[in-house]
Amino acid sequence: HQMPIESKFLENMANALNAEIAMGNVSSEKDAADWLRYSYLFVRFFRTPQKFGITQQDFETDPTLEKKRREFVHEAATKLCNARLIRIDNNRNYNPTDLGRVAARFYVDWETAESFSKGLIQNMDDDRILALFGKAHEFSQLKSREDEQAELGQLMEDPQVCPVRVLGGTDNIYGKVAILLQVYLSRKFIEGFSLVSDCNYVLQNASRLFRALFEITMTRVTNMSEMSDRLLEWCKMIDQRLWQSQHVLRHFCYPPGSAASNKGGKSLDEGPKGGVLKEQIVKKLE
């Protein structure tokens, strides 16, 4: 017997609703309820009503389930409003905020956007910036494994690999994320296959999330210009895979495209083959 295909839309409705509101496609609770009719979730309402708490009486009194749709939409919109991604007026009209637009533009989870907005304060050090980045909801699926602790500990204690202090250590997910991001920037070899996989996942989200952090500071009215400048530097470091303290000529020490290729399986770099300049030459300039 085949298992029925269930909709997962209910779990991510807040993110989808925020995107629609930010684009201007949905401007009220009525619009959102109508928008829900075009989803597969609406089909499942009629196929498996008991799963969504829909009774026979609900069908008799409301054949199109508008009331139930409004309940689900209202719940998602309330989450967004409390997180300050949207504003809801007395007539249940929806208006996007700058934070909501940033979250929609960079595909940032609404919980991550709320966390970033609350956590961003002026004069944050790099270690606190990395800790805030590591606490993003996108990294909640990462795990701290026992067999990785030794290698993570060695990487964390090496100032050539992790020049920025790691808050939380290796036991916490946000500490692990901070270590892996610095390992990438330092072009250090990773031995564990699970760590390589986790590092690639961190890198897939790093540029996007740091751009979102930067844009959030740009929406603030006062006291965030220094933070904007620092976060922009982090965005450039991740995109260029160079520490800010390193000389710009270091680009020529590595083969092009090394950040994207992973032929060896154990490293985030291409291997022994280098670029047109030797590292020893560039080190003299730094």
CSV table of C-alpha atoms in Angstrom, one decimal:
chain,number,residue,atom,x,y,z
A,1,HIS,CA,0.0,0.0,0.0
A,2,GLN,CA,1.3,3.4,-0.9
A,3,MET,CA,1.4,6.1,1.8
A,4,PRO,CA,-0.6,9.2,0.9
A,5,ILE,CA,1.4,12.3,0.0
A,6,GLU,CA,0.8,14.8,2.8
A,7,SER,CA,1.3,18.5,2.6
A,8,LYS,CA,4.1,20.1,4.7
A,9,PHE,CA,2.9,23.6,3.8
A,10,LEU,CA,1.3,24.1,7.3
A,11,GLU,CA,4.8,23.9,8.9
A,12,ASN,CA,6.2,26.6,6.6
A,13,MET,CA,3.1,28.7,6.0
A,14,ALA,CA,4.6,31.7,7.9
A,15,ASN,CA,7.6,31.9,5.6
A,16,ALA,CA,5.4,31.6,2.4
A,17,LEU,CA,2.9,34.1,3.7
A,18,ASN,CA,5.6,36.6,4.5
A,19,ALA,CA,7.0,36.3,1.0
A,20,GLU,CA,3.5,37.0,-0.5
A,21,ILE,CA,2.9,40.0,1.8
A,22,ALA,CA,6.4,41.4,1.0
A,23,MET,CA,5.7,41.1,-2.8
A,24,GLY,CA,2.3,42.7,-2.4
A,25,ASN,CA,0.3,39.7,-3.5
A,26,VAL,CA,-1.5,39.4,-0.2
A,27,SER,CA,-2.7,42.5,1.7
A,28,SER,CA,-5.3,41.2,4.1
A,29,GLU,CA,-6.6,38.1,5.9
A,30,LYS,CA,-9.2,37.6,3.2
A,31,ASP,CA,-6.5,37.7,0.5
A,32,ALA,CA,-4.5,35.1,2.5
A,33,ALA,CA,-7.5,32.8,2.9
A,34,ASP,CA,-8.2,33.0,-0.9
A,35,TRP,CA,-4.5,32.4,-1.6
A,36,LEU,CA,-4.6,29.2,0.5
A,37,ARG,CA,-7.2,27.8,-1.8
A,38,TYR,CA,-4.6,27.3,-4.5
A,39,SER,CA,-2.4,25.2,-2.4
A,40,TYR,CA,-2.1,21.4,-2.1
A,41,LEU,CA,-2.8,21.8,1.6
A,42,PHE,CA,-6.4,22.9,0.7
A,43,VAL,CA,-6.8,19.6,-1.2
A,44,ARG,CA,-5.7,17.6,1.9
A,45,PHE,CA,-8.3,19.4,3.9
A,46,PHE,CA,-10.9,17.5,2.1
A,47,ARG,CA,-9.0,14.2,1.8
A,48,THR,CA,-7.9,13.9,5.4
A,49,PRO,CA,-10.0,16.4,7.4
A,50,GLN,CA,-9.5,14.6,10.7
A,51,LYS,CA,-5.7,15.4,10.5
A,52,PHE,CA,-6.5,19.1,10.6
A,53,GLY,CA,-9.2,19.0,13.2
A,54,ILE,CA,-12.0,19.5,10.6
A,55,THR,CA,-15.3,17.9,11.5
A,56,GLN,CA,-18.4,16.9,9.4
A,57,GLN,CA,-20.2,19.9,11.0
A,58,ASP,CA,-17.5,22.2,9.6
A,59,PHE,CA,-18.3,21.0,6.1
A,60,GLU,CA,-22.0,21.4,6.6
A,61,THR,CA,-21.8,24.9,7.9
A,62,ASP,CA,-18.9,26.1,5.7
A,63,PRO,CA,-18.5,24.0,2.5
A,64,THR,CA,-15.4,26.0,1.3
A,65,LEU,CA,-13.8,25.9,4.8
A,66,GLU,CA,-13.2,29.6,4.7
A,67,LYS,CA,-13.4,29.9,8.5
A,68,LYS,CA,-10.8,27.1,8.9
A,69,ARG,CA,-8.5,28.7,6.3
A,70,ARG,CA,-8.8,32.0,8.1
A,71,GLU,CA,-7.8,30.3,11.4
A,72,PHE,CA,-4.6,28.9,9.9
A,73,VAL,CA,-3.7,32.1,8.1
A,74,HIS,CA,-4.4,34.2,11.3
A,75,GLU,CA,-2.1,31.9,13.3
A,76,ALA,CA,0.7,32.3,10.8
A,77,ALA,CA,0.2,36.1,10.5
A,78,THR,CA,0.2,36.5,14.3
A,79,LYS,CA,3.6,34.8,14.4
A,80,LEU,CA,4.9,37.2,11.7
A,81,CYS,CA,3.4,40.2,13.5
A,82,ASN,CA,5.0,39.2,16.9
A,83,ALA,CA,8.3,38.8,15.1
A,84,ARG,CA,7.8,42.3,13.5
A,85,LEU,CA,8.0,41.0,10.0
A,86,ILE,CA,4.5,42.4,9.2
A,87,ARG,CA,2.0,44.8,10.7
A,88,ILE,CA,-1.7,43.9,11.2
A,89,ASP,CA,-4.2,46.7,11.6
A,90,ASN,CA,-7.7,46.6,13.2
A,91,ASN,CA,-9.3,45.6,9.9
A,92,ARG,CA,-6.8,42.7,9.6
A,93,ASN,CA,-5.0,44.2,6.7
A,94,TYR,CA,-1.3,43.2,6.3
A,95,ASN,CA,1.6,45.5,5.7
A,96,PRO,CA,5.2,44.4,5.3
A,97,THR,CA,8.0,45.8,7.4
A,98,ASP,CA,11.6,46.3,6.3
A,99,LEU,CA,12.6,43.2,8.3
A,100,GLY,CA,9.9,41.2,6.5
A,101,ARG,CA,11.2,42.4,3.1
A,102,VAL,CA,14.8,41.4,4.0
A,103,ALA,CA,13.6,38.0,5.1
A,104,ALA,CA,11.7,37.4,1.9
A,105,ARG,CA,14.5,38.7,-0.3
A,106,PHE,CA,17.1,36.5,1.1
A,107,TYR,CA,14.9,33.5,1.8
A,108,VAL,CA,15.5,33.8,5.6
A,109,ASP,CA,13.4,31.8,8.0
A,110,TRP,CA,11.0,34.1,9.9
A,111,GLU,CA,12.5,32.8,13.2
A,112,THR,CA,16.0,33.6,12.0
A,113,ALA,CA,14.9,37.1,11.0
A,114,GLU,CA,13.4,37.6,14.4
A,115,SER,CA,16.6,36.3,16.1
A,116,PHE,CA,18.9,38.5,14.0
A,117,SER,CA,16.7,41.6,14.6
A,118,LYS,CA,16.8,41.1,18.4
A,119,GLY,CA,20.4,40.0,18.6
A,120,LEU,CA,21.9,42.8,16.5
A,121,ILE,CA,23.2,45.6,18.7
A,122,GLN,CA,25.9,48.2,18.1
A,123,ASN,CA,29.6,47.6,18.7
A,124,MET,CA,29.4,43.8,18.5
A,125,ASP,CA,32.7,41.9,18.4
A,126,ASP,CA,33.4,39.3,15.7
A,127,ASP,CA,32.9,36.4,18.1
A,128,ARG,CA,29.4,37.6,19.0
A,129,ILE,CA,28.6,38.1,15.3
A,130,LEU,CA,29.6,34.5,14.5
A,131,ALA,CA,27.6,33.3,17.5
A,132,LEU,CA,24.5,35.2,16.3
A,133,PHE,CA,25.0,33.7,12.8
A,134,GLY,CA,25.4,30.2,14.2
A,135,LYS,CA,22.1,30.5,16.1
A,136,ALA,CA,20.1,30.8,12.8
A,137,HIS,CA,17.2,28.5,12.5
A,138,GLU,CA,18.7,27.1,9.3
A,139,PHE,CA,21.4,25.4,11.3
A,140,SER,CA,19.0,23.7,13.8
A,141,GLN,CA,19.3,20.4,11.9
A,142,LEU,CA,23.0,20.2,12.5
A,143,LYS,CA,24.2,18.0,15.3
A,144,SER,CA,27.1,18.0,17.7
A,145,ARG,CA,28.6,14.5,17.3
A,146,GLU,CA,30.9,12.9,19.8
A,147,ASP,CA,33.4,11.7,17.2
A,148,GLU,CA,33.9,15.2,15.9
A,149,GLN,CA,34.8,16.8,19.2
A,150,ALA,CA,38.6,16.1,19.0
A,151,GLU,CA,39.0,17.5,15.5
A,152,LEU,CA,36.8,20.5,16.2
A,153,GLY,CA,38.8,21.2,19.4
A,154,GLN,CA,42.1,21.1,17.6
A,155,LEU,CA,40.8,23.5,14.9
A,156,MET,CA,39.3,25.9,17.5
A,157,GLU,CA,42.6,26.1,19.4
A,158,ASP,CA,44.7,26.8,16.4
A,159,PRO,CA,45.0,30.6,16.0
A,160,GLN,CA,46.0,30.1,12.3
A,161,VAL,CA,42.7,28.5,11.7
A,162,CYS,CA,40.3,30.2,14.1
A,163,PRO,CA,41.6,33.7,14.8
A,164,VAL,CA,38.2,34.7,16.1
A,165,ARG,CA,37.3,33.4,19.5
A,166,VAL,CA,34.5,30.8,19.4
A,167,LEU,CA,31.7,31.3,21.9
A,168,GLY,CA,30.0,28.2,23.1
A,169,GLY,CA,32.9,25.9,22.3
A,170,THR,CA,32.5,22.7,20.3
A,171,ASP,CA,29.5,21.4,22.4
A,172,ASN,CA,27.0,23.9,20.9
A,173,ILE,CA,25.8,24.1,17.4
A,174,TYR,CA,26.5,27.8,17.0
A,175,GLY,CA,30.1,27.2,18.2
A,176,LYS,CA,30.5,24.4,15.6
A,177,VAL,CA,29.2,26.7,12.9
A,178,ALA,CA,31.6,29.4,13.9
A,179,ILE,CA,34.5,27.0,13.7
A,180,LEU,CA,33.5,25.6,10.3
A,181,LEU,CA,33.1,29.0,8.8
A,182,GLN,CA,36.6,30.0,10.0
A,183,VAL,CA,38.0,26.7,8.7
A,184,TYR,CA,36.7,27.6,5.3
A,185,LEU,CA,38.2,31.1,5.3
A,186,SER,CA,41.5,29.7,6.5
A,187,ARG,CA,41.5,27.0,3.8
A,188,LYS,CA,42.2,24.3,6.3
A,189,PHE,CA,41.9,20.6,5.5
A,190,ILE,CA,39.1,18.7,7.3
A,191,GLU,CA,39.5,15.0,8.0
A,192,GLY,CA,36.0,13.9,9.1
A,193,PHE,CA,33.5,13.2,6.3
A,194,SER,CA,30.6,14.4,8.4
A,195,LEU,CA,32.4,17.6,9.2
A,196,VAL,CA,33.0,18.2,5.4
A,197,SER,CA,29.3,17.7,4.8
A,198,ASP,CA,28.3,20.1,7.6
A,199,CYS,CA,30.9,22.6,6.4
A,200,ASN,CA,29.4,22.6,2.9
A,201,TYR,CA,25.9,23.1,4.4
A,202,VAL,CA,27.2,26.1,6.4
A,203,LEU,CA,28.7,27.6,3.3
A,204,GLN,CA,25.5,27.2,1.3
A,205,ASN,CA,23.8,29.5,3.8
A,206,ALA,CA,26.7,31.7,5.0
A,207,SER,CA,26.7,34.3,2.2
A,208,ARG,CA,22.9,34.7,2.1
A,209,LEU,CA,22.5,35.0,5.9
A,210,PHE,CA,25.4,37.5,6.3
A,211,ARG,CA,23.8,39.6,3.5
A,212,ALA,CA,20.6,39.5,5.4
A,213,LEU,CA,22.4,40.6,8.6
A,214,PHE,CA,23.9,43.5,6.7
A,215,GLU,CA,20.6,44.5,5.2
A,216,ILE,CA,18.9,44.4,8.6
A,217,THR,CA,21.5,46.9,10.0
A,218,MET,CA,20.8,49.1,7.0
A,219,THR,CA,17.2,49.4,7.9
A,220,ARG,CA,18.0,50.8,11.4
A,221,VAL,CA,17.8,54.5,11.8
A,222,THR,CA,20.7,55.2,14.3
A,223,ASN,CA,23.8,53.8,15.8
A,224,MET,CA,24.4,50.9,13.4
A,225,SER,CA,26.7,52.3,10.8
A,226,GLU,CA,29.8,50.7,12.3
A,227,MET,CA,28.0,47.3,12.5
A,228,SER,CA,26.9,47.7,8.8
A,229,ASP,CA,30.5,48.3,7.9
A,230,ARG,CA,31.8,45.3,9.8
A,231,LEU,CA,29.1,42.9,8.4
A,232,LEU,CA,29.8,44.1,4.9
A,233,GLU,CA,33.5,43.1,5.5
A,234,TRP,CA,32.2,39.6,6.6
A,235,CYS,CA,30.2,39.4,3.4
A,236,LYS,CA,33.2,40.2,1.3
A,237,MET,CA,35.4,37.8,3.3
A,238,ILE,CA,33.0,34.9,2.7
A,239,ASP,CA,32.5,35.7,-1.0
A,240,GLN,CA,36.3,36.1,-1.6
A,241,ARG,CA,37.3,33.4,0.8
A,242,LEU,CA,40.0,35.7,2.3
A,243,TRP,CA,40.4,37.1,5.8
A,244,GLN,CA,40.4,40.9,5.9
A,245,SER,CA,43.9,40.9,7.4
A,246,GLN,CA,45.3,39.0,4.4
A,247,HIS,CA,46.8,40.8,1.3
A,248,VAL,CA,44.7,41.1,-1.8
A,249,LEU,CA,47.4,39.3,-3.8
A,250,ARG,CA,46.7,36.2,-1.9
A,251,HIS,CA,43.9,35.6,-4.5
A,252,PHE,CA,46.7,34.6,-6.9
A,253,CYS,CA,48.0,31.9,-4.5
A,254,TYR,CA,45.1,29.6,-5.1
A,255,PRO,CA,43.6,28.1,-8.3
A,256,PRO,CA,40.4,29.7,-9.6
A,257,GLY,CA,37.2,28.1,-8.5
A,258,SER,CA,38.8,26.3,-5.5
A,259,ALA,CA,36.0,27.5,-3.2
A,260,ALA,CA,33.4,25.6,-5.3
A,261,SER,CA,35.2,22.4,-6.1
A,262,ASN,CA,35.6,19.5,-3.7
A,263,LYS,CA,37.3,16.7,-5.7
A,264,GLY,CA,39.3,15.2,-2.9
A,265,GLY,CA,36.3,14.7,-0.5
A,266,LYS,CA,38.3,15.5,2.6
A,267,SER,CA,39.2,19.1,1.9
A,268,LEU,CA,37.4,22.3,0.8
A,269,ASP,CA,40.4,23.1,-1.4
A,270,GLU,CA,41.6,21.5,-4.6
A,271,GLY,CA,44.8,20.1,-3.2
A,272,PRO,CA,48.5,20.7,-3.6
A,273,LYS,CA,48.2,22.5,-6.9
A,274,GLY,CA,48.4,26.3,-6.3
A,275,GLY,CA,47.9,29.5,-8.2
A,276,VAL,CA,50.4,31.8,-10.0
A,277,LEU,CA,51.9,33.2,-6.8
A,278,LYS,CA,53.6,31.4,-4.0
A,279,GLU,CA,52.2,31.9,-0.5
A,280,GLN,CA,55.7,32.7,0.9
A,281,ILE,CA,55.9,35.8,-1.4
A,282,VAL,CA,52.5,37.2,-0.2
A,283,LYS,CA,53.3,36.5,3.4
A,284,LYS,CA,56.2,39.0,3.2
A,285,LEU,CA,53.7,41.7,2.1
A,286,GLU,CA,51.2,41.0,4.9
